[in-house]
XYZ file of N, CA and C in Angstrom:
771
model
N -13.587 -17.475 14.816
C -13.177 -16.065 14.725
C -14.324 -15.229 14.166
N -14.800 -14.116 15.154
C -15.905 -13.172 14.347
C -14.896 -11.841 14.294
N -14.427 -11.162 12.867
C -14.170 -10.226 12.724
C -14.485 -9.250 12.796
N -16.119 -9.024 12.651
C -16.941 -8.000 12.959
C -17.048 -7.717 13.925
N -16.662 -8.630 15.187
C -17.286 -8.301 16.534
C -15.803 -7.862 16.730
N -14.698 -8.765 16.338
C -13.312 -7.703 16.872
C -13.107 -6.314 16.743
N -13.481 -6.381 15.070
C -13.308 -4.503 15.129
C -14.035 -3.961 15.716
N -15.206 -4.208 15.921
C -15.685 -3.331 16.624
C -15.336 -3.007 18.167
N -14.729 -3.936 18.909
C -14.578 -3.889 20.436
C -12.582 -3.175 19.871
N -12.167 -3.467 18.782
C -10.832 -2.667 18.649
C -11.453 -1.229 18.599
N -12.323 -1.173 17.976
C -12.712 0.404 17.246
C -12.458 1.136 18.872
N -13.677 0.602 19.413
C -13.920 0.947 21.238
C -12.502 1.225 22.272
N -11.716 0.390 21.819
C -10.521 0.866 22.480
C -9.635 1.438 22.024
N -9.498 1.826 20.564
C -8.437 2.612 20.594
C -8.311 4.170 21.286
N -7.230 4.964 21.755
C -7.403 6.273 22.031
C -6.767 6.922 21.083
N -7.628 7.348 19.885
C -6.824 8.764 19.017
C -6.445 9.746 19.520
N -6.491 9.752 21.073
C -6.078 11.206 21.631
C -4.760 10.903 22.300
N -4.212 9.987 22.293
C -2.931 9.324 23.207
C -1.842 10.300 22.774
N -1.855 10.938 21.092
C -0.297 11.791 20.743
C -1.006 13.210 20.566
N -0.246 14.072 20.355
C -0.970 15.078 19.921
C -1.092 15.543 18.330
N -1.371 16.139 17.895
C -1.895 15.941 16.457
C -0.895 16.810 15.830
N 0.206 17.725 16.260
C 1.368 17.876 15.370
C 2.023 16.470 15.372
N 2.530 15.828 16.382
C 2.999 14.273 16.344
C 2.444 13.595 15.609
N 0.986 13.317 15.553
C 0.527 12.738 14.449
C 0.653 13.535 13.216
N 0.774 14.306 12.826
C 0.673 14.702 11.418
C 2.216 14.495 10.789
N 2.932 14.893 11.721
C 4.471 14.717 11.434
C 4.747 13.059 10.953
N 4.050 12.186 11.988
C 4.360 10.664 11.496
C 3.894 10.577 10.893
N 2.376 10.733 10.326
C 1.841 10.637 9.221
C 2.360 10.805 7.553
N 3.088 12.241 7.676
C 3.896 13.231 6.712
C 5.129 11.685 6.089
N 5.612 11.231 7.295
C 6.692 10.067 7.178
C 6.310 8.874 6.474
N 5.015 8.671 6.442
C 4.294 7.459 6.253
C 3.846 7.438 4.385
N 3.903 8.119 4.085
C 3.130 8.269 2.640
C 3.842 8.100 1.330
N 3.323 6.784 0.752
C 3.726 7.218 -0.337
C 2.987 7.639 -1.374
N 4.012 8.982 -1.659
C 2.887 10.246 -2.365
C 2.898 9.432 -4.288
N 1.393 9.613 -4.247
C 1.053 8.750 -5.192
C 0.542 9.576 -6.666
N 1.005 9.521 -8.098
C 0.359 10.266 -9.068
C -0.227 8.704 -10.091
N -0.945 8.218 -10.285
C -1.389 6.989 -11.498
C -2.291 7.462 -12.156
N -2.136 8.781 -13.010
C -2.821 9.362 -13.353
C -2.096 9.575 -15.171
N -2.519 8.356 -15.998
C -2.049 8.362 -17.193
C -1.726 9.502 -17.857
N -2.527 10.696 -17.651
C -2.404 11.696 -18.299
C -1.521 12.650 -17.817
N -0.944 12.449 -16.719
C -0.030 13.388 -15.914
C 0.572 14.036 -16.619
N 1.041 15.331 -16.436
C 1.733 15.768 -17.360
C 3.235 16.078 -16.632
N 4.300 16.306 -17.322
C 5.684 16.590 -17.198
C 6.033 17.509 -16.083
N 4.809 18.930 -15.980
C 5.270 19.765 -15.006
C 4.564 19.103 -13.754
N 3.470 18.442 -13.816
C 2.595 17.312 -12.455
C 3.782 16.486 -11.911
N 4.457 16.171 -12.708
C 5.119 14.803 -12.008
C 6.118 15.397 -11.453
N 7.022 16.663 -11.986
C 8.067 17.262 -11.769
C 7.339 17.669 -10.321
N 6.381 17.950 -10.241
C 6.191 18.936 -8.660
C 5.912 18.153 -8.290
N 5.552 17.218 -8.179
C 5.433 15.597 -7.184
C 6.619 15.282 -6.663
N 7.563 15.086 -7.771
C 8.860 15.090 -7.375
C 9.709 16.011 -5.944
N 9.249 16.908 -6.491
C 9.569 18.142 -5.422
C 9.136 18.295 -4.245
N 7.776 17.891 -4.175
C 7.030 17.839 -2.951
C 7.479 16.345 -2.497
N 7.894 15.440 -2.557
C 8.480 14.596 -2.266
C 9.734 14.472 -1.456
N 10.445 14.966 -2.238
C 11.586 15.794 -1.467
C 11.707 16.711 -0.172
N 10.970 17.435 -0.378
C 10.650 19.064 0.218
C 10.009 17.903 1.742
N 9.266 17.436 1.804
C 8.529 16.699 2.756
C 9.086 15.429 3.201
N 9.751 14.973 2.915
C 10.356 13.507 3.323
C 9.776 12.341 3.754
N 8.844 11.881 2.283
C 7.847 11.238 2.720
C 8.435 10.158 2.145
N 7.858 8.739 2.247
C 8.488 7.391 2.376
C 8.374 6.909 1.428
N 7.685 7.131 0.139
C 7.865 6.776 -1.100
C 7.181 8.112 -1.982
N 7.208 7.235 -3.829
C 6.608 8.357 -4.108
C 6.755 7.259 -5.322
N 5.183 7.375 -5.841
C 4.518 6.078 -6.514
C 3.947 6.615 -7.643
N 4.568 6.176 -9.328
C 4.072 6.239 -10.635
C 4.091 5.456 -11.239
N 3.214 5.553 -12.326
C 2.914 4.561 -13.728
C 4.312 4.275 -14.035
N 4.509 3.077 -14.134
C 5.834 2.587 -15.250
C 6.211 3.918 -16.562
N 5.511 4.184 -17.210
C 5.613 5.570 -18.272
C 6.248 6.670 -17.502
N 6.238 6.746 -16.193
C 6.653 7.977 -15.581
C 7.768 8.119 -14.777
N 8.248 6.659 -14.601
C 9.523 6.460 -13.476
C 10.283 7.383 -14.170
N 10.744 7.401 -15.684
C 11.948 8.217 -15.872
C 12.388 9.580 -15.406
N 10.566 9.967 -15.481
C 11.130 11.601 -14.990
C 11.176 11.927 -13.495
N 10.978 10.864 -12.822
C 11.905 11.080 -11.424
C 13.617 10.865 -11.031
N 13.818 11.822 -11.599
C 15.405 11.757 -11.643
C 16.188 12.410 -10.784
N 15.336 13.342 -9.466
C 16.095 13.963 -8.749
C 15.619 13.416 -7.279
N 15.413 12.248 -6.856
C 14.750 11.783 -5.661
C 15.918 11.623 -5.000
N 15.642 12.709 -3.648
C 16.814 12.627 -2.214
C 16.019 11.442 -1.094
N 17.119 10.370 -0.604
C 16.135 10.588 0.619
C 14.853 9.432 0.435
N 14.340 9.526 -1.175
C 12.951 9.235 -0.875
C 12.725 7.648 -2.089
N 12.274 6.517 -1.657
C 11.743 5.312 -2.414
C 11.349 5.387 -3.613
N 11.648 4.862 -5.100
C 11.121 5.077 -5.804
C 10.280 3.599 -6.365
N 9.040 3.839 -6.453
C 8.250 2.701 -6.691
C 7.301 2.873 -8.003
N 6.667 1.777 -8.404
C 6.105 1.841 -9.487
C 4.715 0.479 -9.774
N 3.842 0.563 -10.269
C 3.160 -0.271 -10.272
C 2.798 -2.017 -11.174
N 2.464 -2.642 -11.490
C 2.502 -3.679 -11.858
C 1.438 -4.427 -11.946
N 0.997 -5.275 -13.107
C -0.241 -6.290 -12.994
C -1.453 -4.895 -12.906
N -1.299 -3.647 -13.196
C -1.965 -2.593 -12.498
C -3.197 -2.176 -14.028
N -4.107 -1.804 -13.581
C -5.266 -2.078 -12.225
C -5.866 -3.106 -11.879
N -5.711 -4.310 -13.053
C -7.128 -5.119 -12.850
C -6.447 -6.319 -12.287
N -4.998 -6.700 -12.269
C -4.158 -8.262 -12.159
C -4.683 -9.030 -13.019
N -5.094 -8.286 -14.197
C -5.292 -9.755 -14.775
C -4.093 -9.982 -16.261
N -2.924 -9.361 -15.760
C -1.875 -9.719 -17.111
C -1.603 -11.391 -16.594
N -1.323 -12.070 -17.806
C -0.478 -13.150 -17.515
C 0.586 -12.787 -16.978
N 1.089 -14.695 -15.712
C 2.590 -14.284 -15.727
C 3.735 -14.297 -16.370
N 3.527 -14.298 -17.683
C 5.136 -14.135 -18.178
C 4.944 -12.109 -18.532
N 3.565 -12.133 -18.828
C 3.995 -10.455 -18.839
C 4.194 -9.738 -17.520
N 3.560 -10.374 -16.939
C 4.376 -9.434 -15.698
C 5.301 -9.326 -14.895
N 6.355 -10.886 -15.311
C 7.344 -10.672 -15.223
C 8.450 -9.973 -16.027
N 7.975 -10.246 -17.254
C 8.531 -9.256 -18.429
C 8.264 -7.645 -18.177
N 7.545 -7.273 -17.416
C 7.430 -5.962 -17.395
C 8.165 -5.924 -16.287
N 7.844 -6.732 -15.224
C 9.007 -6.135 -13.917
C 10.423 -5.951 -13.901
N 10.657 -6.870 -14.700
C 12.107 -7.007 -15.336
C 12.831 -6.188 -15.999
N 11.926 -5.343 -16.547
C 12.314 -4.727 -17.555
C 12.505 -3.245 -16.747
N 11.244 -3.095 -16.095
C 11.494 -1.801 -15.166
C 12.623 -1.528 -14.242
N 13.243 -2.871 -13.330
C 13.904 -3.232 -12.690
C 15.394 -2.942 -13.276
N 15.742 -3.282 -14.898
C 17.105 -3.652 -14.975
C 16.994 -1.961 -15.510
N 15.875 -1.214 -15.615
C 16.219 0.464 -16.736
C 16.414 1.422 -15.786
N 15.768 1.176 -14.665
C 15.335 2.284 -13.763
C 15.561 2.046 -12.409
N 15.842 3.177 -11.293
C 16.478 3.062 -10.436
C 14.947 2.885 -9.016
N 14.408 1.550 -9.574
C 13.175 1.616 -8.755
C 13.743 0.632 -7.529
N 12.819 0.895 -6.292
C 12.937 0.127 -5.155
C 12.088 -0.833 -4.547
N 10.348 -0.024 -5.615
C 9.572 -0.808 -4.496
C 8.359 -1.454 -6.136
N 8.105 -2.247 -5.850
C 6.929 -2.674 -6.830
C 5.294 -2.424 -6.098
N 4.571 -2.054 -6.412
C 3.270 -2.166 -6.191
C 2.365 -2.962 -7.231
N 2.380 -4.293 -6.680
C 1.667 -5.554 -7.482
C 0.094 -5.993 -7.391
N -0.464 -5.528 -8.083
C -1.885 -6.281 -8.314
C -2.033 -7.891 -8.237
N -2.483 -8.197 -7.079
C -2.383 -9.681 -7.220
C -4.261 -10.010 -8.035
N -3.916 -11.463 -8.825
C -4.713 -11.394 -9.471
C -6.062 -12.010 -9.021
N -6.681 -11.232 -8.577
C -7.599 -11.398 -7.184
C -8.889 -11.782 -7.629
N -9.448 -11.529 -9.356
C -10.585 -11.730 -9.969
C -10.113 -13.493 -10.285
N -9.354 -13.722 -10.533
C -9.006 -15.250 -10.817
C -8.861 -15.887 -9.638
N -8.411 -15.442 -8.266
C -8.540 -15.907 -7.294
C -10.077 -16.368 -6.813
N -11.255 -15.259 -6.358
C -12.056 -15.447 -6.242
C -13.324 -15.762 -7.370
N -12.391 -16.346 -8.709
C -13.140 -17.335 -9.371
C -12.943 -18.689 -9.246
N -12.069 -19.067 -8.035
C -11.683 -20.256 -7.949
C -9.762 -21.157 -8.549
N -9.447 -19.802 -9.048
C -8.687 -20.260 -9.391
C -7.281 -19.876 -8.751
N -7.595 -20.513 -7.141
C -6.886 -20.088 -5.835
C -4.847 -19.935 -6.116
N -4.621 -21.224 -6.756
C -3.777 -21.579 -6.752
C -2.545 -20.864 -8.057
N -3.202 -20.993 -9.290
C -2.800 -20.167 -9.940
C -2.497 -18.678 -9.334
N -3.455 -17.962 -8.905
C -2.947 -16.650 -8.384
C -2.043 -16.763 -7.227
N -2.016 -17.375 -6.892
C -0.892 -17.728 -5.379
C 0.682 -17.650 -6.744
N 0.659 -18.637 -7.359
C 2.111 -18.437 -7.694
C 2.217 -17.468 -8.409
N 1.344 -17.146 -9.620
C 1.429 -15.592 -10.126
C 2.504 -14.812 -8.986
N 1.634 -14.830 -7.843
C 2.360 -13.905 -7.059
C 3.870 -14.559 -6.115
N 3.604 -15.636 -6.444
C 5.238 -16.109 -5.943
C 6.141 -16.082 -6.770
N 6.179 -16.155 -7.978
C 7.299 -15.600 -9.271
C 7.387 -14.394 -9.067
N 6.454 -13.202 -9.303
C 6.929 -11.990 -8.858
C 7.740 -11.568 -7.697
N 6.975 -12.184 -6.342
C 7.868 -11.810 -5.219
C 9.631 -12.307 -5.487
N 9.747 -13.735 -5.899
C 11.126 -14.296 -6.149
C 12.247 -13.268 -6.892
N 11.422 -12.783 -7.701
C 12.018 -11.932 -9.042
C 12.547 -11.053 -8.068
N 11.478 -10.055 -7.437
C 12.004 -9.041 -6.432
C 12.599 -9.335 -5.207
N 12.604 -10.195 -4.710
C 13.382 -10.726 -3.526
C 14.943 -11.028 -4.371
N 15.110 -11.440 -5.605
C 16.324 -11.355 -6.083
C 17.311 -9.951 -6.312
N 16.202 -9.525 -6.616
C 17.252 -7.680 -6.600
C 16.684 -7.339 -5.591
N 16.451 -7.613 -4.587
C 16.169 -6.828 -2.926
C 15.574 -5.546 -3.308
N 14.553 -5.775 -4.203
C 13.080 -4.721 -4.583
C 11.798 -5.217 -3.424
N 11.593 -4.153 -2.147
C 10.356 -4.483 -1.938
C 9.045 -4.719 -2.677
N 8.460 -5.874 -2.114
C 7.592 -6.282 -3.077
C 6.014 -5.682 -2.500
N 5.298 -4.828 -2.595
C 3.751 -4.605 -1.881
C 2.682 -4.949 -3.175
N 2.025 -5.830 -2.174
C 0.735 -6.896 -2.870
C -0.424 -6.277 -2.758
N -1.140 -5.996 -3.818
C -2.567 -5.230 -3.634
C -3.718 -5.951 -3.868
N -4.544 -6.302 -2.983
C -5.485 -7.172 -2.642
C -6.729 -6.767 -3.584
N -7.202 -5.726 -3.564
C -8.203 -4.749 -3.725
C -9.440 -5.305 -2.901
N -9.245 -4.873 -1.496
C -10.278 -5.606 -0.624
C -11.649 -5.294 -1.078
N -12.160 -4.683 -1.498
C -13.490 -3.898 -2.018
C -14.357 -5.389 -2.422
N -13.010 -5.994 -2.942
C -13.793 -7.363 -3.946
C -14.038 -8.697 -3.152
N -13.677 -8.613 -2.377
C -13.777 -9.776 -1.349
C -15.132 -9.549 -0.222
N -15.504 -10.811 -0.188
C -17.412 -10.529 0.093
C -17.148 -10.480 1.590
N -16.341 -10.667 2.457
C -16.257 -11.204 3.795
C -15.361 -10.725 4.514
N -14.752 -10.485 5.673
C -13.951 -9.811 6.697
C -12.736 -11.175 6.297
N -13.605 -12.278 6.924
C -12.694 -13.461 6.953
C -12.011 -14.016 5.697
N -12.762 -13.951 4.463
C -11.846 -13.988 3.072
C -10.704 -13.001 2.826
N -10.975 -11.764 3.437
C -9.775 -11.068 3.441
C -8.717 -11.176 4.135
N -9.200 -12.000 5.351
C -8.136 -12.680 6.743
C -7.561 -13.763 5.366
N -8.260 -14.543 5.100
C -7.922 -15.777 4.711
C -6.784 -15.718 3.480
N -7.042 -14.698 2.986
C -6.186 -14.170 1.404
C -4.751 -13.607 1.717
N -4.868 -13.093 2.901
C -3.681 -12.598 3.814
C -3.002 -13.679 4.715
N -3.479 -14.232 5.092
C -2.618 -15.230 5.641
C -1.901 -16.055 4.561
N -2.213 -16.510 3.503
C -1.887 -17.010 2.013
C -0.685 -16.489 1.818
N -0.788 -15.311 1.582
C 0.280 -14.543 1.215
C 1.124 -14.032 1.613
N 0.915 -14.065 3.028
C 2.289 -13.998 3.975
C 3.274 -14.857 3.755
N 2.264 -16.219 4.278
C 2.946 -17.138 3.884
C 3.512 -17.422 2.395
N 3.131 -16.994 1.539
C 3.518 -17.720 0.288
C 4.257 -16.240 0.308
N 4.708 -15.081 0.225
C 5.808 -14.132 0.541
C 5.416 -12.745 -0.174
N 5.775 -11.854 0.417
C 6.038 -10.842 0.268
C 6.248 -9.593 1.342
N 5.867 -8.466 0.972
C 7.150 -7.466 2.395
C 5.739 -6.872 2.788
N 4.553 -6.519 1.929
C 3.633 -5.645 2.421
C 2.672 -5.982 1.756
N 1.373 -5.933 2.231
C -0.224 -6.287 1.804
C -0.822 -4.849 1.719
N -1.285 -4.159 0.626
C -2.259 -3.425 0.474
C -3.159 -3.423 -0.201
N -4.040 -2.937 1.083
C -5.395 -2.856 0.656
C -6.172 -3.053 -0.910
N -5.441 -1.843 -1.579
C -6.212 -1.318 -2.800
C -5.502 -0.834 -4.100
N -5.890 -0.780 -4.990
C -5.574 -0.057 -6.137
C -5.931 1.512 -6.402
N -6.903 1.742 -5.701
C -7.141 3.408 -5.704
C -8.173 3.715 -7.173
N -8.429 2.521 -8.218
C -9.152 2.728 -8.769
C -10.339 2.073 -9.312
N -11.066 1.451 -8.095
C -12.346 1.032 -7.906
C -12.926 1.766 -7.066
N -14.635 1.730 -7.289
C -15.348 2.928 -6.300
C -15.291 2.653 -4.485
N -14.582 1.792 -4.093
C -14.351 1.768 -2.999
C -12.775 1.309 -2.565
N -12.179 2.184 -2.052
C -10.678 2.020 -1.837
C -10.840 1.593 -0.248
N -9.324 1.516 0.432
C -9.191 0.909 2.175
C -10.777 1.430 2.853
N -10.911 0.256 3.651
C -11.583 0.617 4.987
C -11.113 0.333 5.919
N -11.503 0.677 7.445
C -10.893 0.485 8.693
C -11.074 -1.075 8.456
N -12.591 -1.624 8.359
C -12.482 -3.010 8.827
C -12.111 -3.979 8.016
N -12.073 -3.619 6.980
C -10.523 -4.851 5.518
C -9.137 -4.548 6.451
N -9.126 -3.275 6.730
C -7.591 -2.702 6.872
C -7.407 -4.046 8.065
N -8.701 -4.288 9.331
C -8.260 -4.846 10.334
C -8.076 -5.900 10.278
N -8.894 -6.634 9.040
C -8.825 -8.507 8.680
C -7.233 -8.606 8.328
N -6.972 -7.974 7.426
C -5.094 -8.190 6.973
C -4.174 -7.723 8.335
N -5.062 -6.904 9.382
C -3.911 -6.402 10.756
C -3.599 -7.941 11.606
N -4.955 -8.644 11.456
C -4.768 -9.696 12.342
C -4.304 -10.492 11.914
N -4.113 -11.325 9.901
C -3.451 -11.601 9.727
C -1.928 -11.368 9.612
N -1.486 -10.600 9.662
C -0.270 -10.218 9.787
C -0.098 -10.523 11.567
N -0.782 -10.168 12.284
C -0.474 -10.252 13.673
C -0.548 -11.890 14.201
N -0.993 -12.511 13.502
C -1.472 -14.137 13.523
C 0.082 -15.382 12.754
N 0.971 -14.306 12.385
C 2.148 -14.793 11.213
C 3.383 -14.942 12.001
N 4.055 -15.556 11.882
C 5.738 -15.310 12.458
C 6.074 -14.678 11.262
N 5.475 -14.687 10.520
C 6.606 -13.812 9.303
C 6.596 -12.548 9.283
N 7.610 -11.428 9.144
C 7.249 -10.247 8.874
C 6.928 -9.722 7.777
N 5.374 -8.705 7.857
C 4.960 -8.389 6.857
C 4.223 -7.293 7.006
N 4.487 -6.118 6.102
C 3.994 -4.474 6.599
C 2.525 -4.472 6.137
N 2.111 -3.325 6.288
C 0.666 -2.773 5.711
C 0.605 -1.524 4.734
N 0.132 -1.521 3.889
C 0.059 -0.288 3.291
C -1.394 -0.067 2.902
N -2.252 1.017 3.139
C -3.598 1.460 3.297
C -3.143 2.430 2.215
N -4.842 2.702 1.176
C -4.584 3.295 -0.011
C -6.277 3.392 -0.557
N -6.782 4.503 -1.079
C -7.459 4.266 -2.021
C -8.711 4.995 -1.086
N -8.810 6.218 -1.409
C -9.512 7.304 -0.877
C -9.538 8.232 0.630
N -7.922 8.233 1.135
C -7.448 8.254 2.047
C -7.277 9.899 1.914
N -7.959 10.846 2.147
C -7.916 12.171 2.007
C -7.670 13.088 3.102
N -8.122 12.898 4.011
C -8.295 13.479 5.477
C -7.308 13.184 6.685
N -6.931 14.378 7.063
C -5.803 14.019 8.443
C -6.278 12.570 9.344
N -7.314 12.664 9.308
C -8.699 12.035 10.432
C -8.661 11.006 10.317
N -8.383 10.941 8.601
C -8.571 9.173 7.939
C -7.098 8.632 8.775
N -6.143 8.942 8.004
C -4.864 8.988 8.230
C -4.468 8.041 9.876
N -5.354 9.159 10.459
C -5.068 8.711 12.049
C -5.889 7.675 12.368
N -6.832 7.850 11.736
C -7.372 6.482 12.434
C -6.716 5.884 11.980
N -6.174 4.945 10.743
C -5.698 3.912 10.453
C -4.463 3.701 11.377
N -3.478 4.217 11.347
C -2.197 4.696 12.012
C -2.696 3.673 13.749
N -3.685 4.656 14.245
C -4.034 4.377 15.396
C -4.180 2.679 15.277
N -5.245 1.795 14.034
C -5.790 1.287 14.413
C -4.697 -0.034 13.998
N -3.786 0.283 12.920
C -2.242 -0.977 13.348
C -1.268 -0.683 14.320
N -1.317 0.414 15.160
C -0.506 0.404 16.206
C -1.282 -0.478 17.377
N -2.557 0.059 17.791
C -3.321 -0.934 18.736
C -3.547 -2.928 17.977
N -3.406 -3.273 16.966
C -3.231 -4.384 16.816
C -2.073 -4.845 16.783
N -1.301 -4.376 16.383
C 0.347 -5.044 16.440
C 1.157 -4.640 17.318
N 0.955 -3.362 17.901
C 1.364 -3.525 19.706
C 2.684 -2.720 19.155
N 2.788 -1.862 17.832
C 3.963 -1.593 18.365
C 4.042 0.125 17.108
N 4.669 0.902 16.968
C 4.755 2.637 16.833
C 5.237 2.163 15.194
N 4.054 2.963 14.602
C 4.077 3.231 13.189
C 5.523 3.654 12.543
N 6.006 2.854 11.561
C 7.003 3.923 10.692
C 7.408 3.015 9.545
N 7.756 3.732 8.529
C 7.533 3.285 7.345
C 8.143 1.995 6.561
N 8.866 1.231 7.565
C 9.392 0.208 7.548
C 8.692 -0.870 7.267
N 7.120 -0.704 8.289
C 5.981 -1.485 7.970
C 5.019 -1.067 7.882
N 4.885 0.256 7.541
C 3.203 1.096 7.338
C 3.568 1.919 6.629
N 2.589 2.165 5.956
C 3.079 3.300 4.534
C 0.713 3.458 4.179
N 0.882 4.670 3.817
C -0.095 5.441 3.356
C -0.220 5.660 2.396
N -0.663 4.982 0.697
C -0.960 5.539 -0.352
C -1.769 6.851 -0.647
N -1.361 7.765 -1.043
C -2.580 9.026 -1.276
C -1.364 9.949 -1.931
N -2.432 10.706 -2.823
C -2.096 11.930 -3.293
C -2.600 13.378 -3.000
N -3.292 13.734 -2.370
C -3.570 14.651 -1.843
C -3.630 14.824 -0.391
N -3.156 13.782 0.460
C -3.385 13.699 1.877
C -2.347 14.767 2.265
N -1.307 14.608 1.767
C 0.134 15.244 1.886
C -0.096 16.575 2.449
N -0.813 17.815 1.410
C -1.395 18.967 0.959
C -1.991 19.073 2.470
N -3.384 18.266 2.720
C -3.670 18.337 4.017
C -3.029 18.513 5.442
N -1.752 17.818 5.205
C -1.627 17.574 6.545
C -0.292 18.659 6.478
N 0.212 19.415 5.799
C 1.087 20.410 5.330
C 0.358 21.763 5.882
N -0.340 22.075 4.922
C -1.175 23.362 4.822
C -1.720 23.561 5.882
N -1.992 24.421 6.345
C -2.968 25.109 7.403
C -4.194 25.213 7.218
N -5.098 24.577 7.788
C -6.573 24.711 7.253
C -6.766 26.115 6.755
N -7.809 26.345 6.172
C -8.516 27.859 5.623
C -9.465 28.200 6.672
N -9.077 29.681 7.046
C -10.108 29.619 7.976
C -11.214 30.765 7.333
């Protein structure tokens, strides 16, 4: 398998021009979960997150554990929260103790899990595999989607990122993303495509979620474009979801002219 040479002959065929770009922006709008992990947030930030959440009907809407409480008026929309977050390197009894704890207080749906990916690619393959199979179990018990964050940035190879994804399909969970959003390099097209083919390579079902400097309508679509042309089948948030916090704004607003 050369990954480099796939994306690139995928890159070549996709057509971003196949929908038209209110269609895309509209699915896009569907796809996001609107994201604040911004410790310092303040009360009236999160409150209008909230709102714009609502107001837009976007597919989740993603905060610090400290902040789930003050989402208390969500119509309509996923409430998720993060975990093991940023680095994966809590032990697992704390991070089951923290999931647990979030789980039995708060009316959350989705976890966003740091798998512990610096202990992985120190060799210590196996340990991080179950790390992340106690968590998924935990959440597969209260039917909490579970999304696994790789932070591809850190992985030296197309194919280690194939290889880390196939792992974890198999060993379980509902969605693989990319990134944490706070290392200097968040999703790319061609990480995004190593986890497309693993997932496309699986009998198991398992979504995608792209994250981590995703600003631009442009970005947006390409990605969109580039798991619909690998998995053969029409984006929606069931198995694709968009981390970002300002993409929203973009694809809302009317450019400035």
């Amino acid at each position: 398998m050369n990954l480099e040479a796939d994306f690139l002959i995928a890159v070549g065929e996709i057509n971003e021009n196949a929908k038209d770009i209110e269609t895309l922006k509209a699915e896009a709008v569907s796809l996001i979960d609107l994201t604040l992990l911004n410790e310092n947030a303040s009360s009236e930030a999160l409150d209008a997150l909230m709102k714009k959440a609502n107001l837009y009907h976007v597919a989740a809407i993603c905060v610090l554990p400290q902040h789930v409480k003050a989402m208390t008026e969500l119509t309509g929309v996923k409430l998720a929260t993060v975990v093991n977050f940023p680095t994966g390197n809590h032990s697992l009894a704390e991070t089951l103790s923290e999931t647990n704890q979030l789980l039995s207080n708060y009316p959350i749906q989705e976890i966003d899990y740091v798998f512990p990916y610096q202990n992985y690619l120190q060799g210590r393959e196996q340990e991080a595999l179950t790390h992340c199979q106690q968590v998924y179990t935990l959440c597969e018990q209260q039917k909490i989607t579970l999304k696994v964050i790789l932070e591809t940035s850190a992985f030296p190879t197309l194919e280690s990122i194939y290889d880390v994804s196939c792992k974890l399909i198999d060993n379980g969970c509902n969605f693989i993303k990319t990134s944490t959003g706070k290392t200097k390099q968040g999703a790319t097209p061609s990480a995004t495509f190593a986890i497309l083919k693993a997932i496309e390579a699986s009998d198991i079902h398992c979504g995608l979620k792209v994250s981590g400097g995703i600003k631009q309508p442009a970005q947006a679509f390409t990605y969109m474009c580039l798991a619909e042309h690998v998995l053969k089948s029409n984006v929606n948030k069931a198995w694709f979801r968009i981390g970002a916090s300002s993409l929203l704004d973009e694809l809302v607003n009317p450019p400035a002219h």
